[in-house]
Amino acid sequence: QVQLMESGGGSVQAGGSLKLSCAVSGYAVLASCMAWFRQVQGQAREEVARINLGRGSTYYADFVKGRFTISQDNRNYTLYLQMNSLKPEDTAIYFCAADRRSCSDVERWGYWGLGTQVSVSS
């Protein structure tokens, strides 16, 4: 049962924008913390941003600060990642993740989506 489903990936030129969505269903709707990760083939998955769903507090990796914005739509159980000023090095598969624990306690995420490809050309 797929509980997180990403969409919105695609191909853009450098400097462009994309908005990713992550639809939440099933037990994942009980999550307290959600995040976006990305992974380049052959490299480790890295965290991009996370959000505390109750407080709305956010965390961003340094390499996306000022360019990406994580947000939530609690009514529609959807997580977003607005990506602006995209760079070729942002090219990766982007995954959303969720967990019932608070953001300060999460080490291993309970739920993962299947990912959506983002490709940025120079």
Short mmCIF file of C-alpha atoms in Angstrom, two decimals:
data_model
loop_
_atom_site.label_atom_id
_atom_site.label_comp_id
_atom_site.label_asym_id
_atom_site.label_seq_id
_atom_site.Cartn_x
_atom_site.Cartn_y
_atom_site.Cartn_z
CA GLN A 1 0.00 0.00 0.00
CA VAL A 2 1.57 3.23 -1.20
CA GLN A 3 1.11 5.85 1.50
CA LEU A 4 3.28 8.62 0.06
CA MET A 5 3.18 9.49 -3.61
CA GLU A 6 5.33 12.19 -5.18
CA SER A 7 4.54 14.12 -8.34
CA GLY A 8 5.64 17.26 -10.11
CA GLY A 9 9.09 16.25 -11.25
CA GLY A 10 10.34 17.01 -14.72
CA SER A 11 13.04 18.65 -16.81
CA VAL A 12 13.85 22.34 -16.59
CA GLN A 13 16.69 24.64 -17.52
CA ALA A 14 18.98 26.15 -14.94
CA GLY A 15 17.31 29.06 -13.19
CA GLY A 16 13.87 27.56 -13.62
CA SER A 17 11.36 26.37 -11.04
CA LEU A 18 9.43 23.24 -10.19
CA LYS A 19 6.94 22.43 -7.46
CA LEU A 20 6.88 18.90 -6.11
CA SER A 21 3.89 17.43 -4.33
CA CYS A 22 3.61 14.47 -2.00
CA ALA A 23 0.16 13.03 -1.42
CA VAL A 24 -0.24 11.37 1.97
CA SER A 25 -2.62 8.51 2.67
CA GLY A 26 -3.14 5.58 5.01
CA TYR A 27 -1.30 5.53 8.33
CA ALA A 28 1.09 8.16 7.05
CA VAL A 29 -1.58 10.79 7.72
CA LEU A 30 -0.69 10.38 11.40
CA ALA A 31 2.80 11.71 10.76
CA SER A 32 4.23 14.50 12.89
CA CYS A 33 7.24 15.22 10.73
CA MET A 34 7.77 15.12 6.98
CA ALA A 35 10.75 15.73 4.79
CA TRP A 36 12.12 15.81 1.27
CA PHE A 37 15.24 13.88 0.35
CA ARG A 38 17.11 13.51 -2.91
CA GLN A 39 19.42 10.93 -4.35
CA VAL A 40 21.76 10.84 -7.28
CA GLN A 41 22.47 7.37 -8.62
CA GLY A 42 25.50 5.93 -6.93
CA GLN A 43 25.42 8.46 -4.12
CA ALA A 44 23.88 8.52 -0.67
CA ARG A 45 20.40 9.90 -0.16
CA GLU A 46 20.55 13.38 1.37
CA GLU A 47 17.98 15.38 3.24
CA VAL A 48 16.80 18.56 1.57
CA ALA A 49 14.24 19.93 4.01
CA ARG A 50 11.92 18.86 6.80
CA ILE A 51 8.85 20.33 8.45
CA ASN A 52 7.19 19.85 11.82
CA LEU A 53 3.57 19.38 10.80
CA GLY A 54 2.17 20.68 14.08
CA ARG A 55 4.29 23.78 14.57
CA GLY A 56 5.13 24.42 10.96
CA SER A 57 8.79 24.87 11.82
CA THR A 58 11.18 24.02 9.03
CA TYR A 59 14.77 22.99 8.43
CA TYR A 60 16.74 23.32 5.20
CA ALA A 61 20.01 21.92 4.04
CA ASP A 62 22.52 24.68 3.34
CA PHE A 63 22.66 23.85 -0.37
CA VAL A 64 18.97 24.77 -0.84
CA LYS A 65 18.50 27.62 1.64
CA GLY A 66 16.92 30.63 -0.01
CA ARG A 67 15.93 28.62 -3.10
CA PHE A 68 13.60 25.85 -1.88
CA THR A 69 10.52 26.09 0.34
CA ILE A 70 8.83 23.18 2.09
CA SER A 71 5.16 23.58 2.97
CA GLN A 72 2.09 21.58 3.90
CA ASP A 73 -1.61 21.52 3.16
CA ASN A 74 -3.09 19.76 6.16
CA ARG A 75 -6.61 19.79 4.80
CA ASN A 76 -5.59 17.85 1.69
CA TYR A 77 -2.78 15.82 3.31
CA THR A 78 -0.21 17.09 0.87
CA LEU A 79 3.42 18.11 1.28
CA TYR A 80 5.08 20.48 -1.17
CA LEU A 81 8.55 21.51 -2.19
CA GLN A 82 8.79 24.71 -4.19
CA MET A 83 12.13 24.76 -5.97
CA ASN A 84 13.37 28.02 -7.48
CA SER A 85 16.65 29.02 -9.09
CA LEU A 86 17.34 25.42 -9.93
CA LYS A 87 20.89 24.36 -10.70
CA PRO A 88 22.21 21.36 -12.67
CA GLU A 89 23.51 19.93 -9.39
CA ASP A 90 19.91 19.76 -8.14
CA THR A 91 19.34 16.95 -10.62
CA ALA A 92 18.25 13.88 -8.64
CA ILE A 93 15.36 11.67 -7.68
CA TYR A 94 13.37 13.45 -4.99
CA PHE A 95 11.62 11.46 -2.27
CA CYS A 96 9.21 12.48 0.44
CA ALA A 97 9.32 10.84 3.85
CA ALA A 98 7.11 10.86 6.92
CA ASP A 99 7.27 9.71 10.51
CA ARG A 100 4.99 9.81 13.54
CA ARG A 101 7.78 11.02 15.80
CA SER A 102 8.66 14.66 16.21
CA CYS A 103 11.25 16.09 13.87
CA SER A 104 13.84 16.27 16.63
CA ASP A 105 13.51 12.52 17.28
CA VAL A 106 13.47 11.09 13.76
CA GLU A 107 16.49 9.06 12.75
CA ARG A 108 14.94 6.37 10.57
CA TRP A 109 11.85 7.43 8.66
CA GLY A 110 8.77 5.24 8.85
CA TYR A 111 7.28 6.01 5.43
CA TRP A 112 8.83 6.70 2.04
CA GLY A 113 7.50 7.57 -1.35
CA LEU A 114 8.80 6.07 -4.58
CA GLY A 115 10.36 9.28 -5.82
CA THR A 116 10.06 11.68 -8.73
CA GLN A 117 12.86 12.61 -11.12
CA VAL A 118 14.07 16.21 -11.37
CA SER A 119 16.48 17.05 -14.16
CA VAL A 120 18.08 20.48 -14.54
CA SER A 121 20.04 21.28 -17.68
CA SER A 122 22.65 24.01 -18.03
#
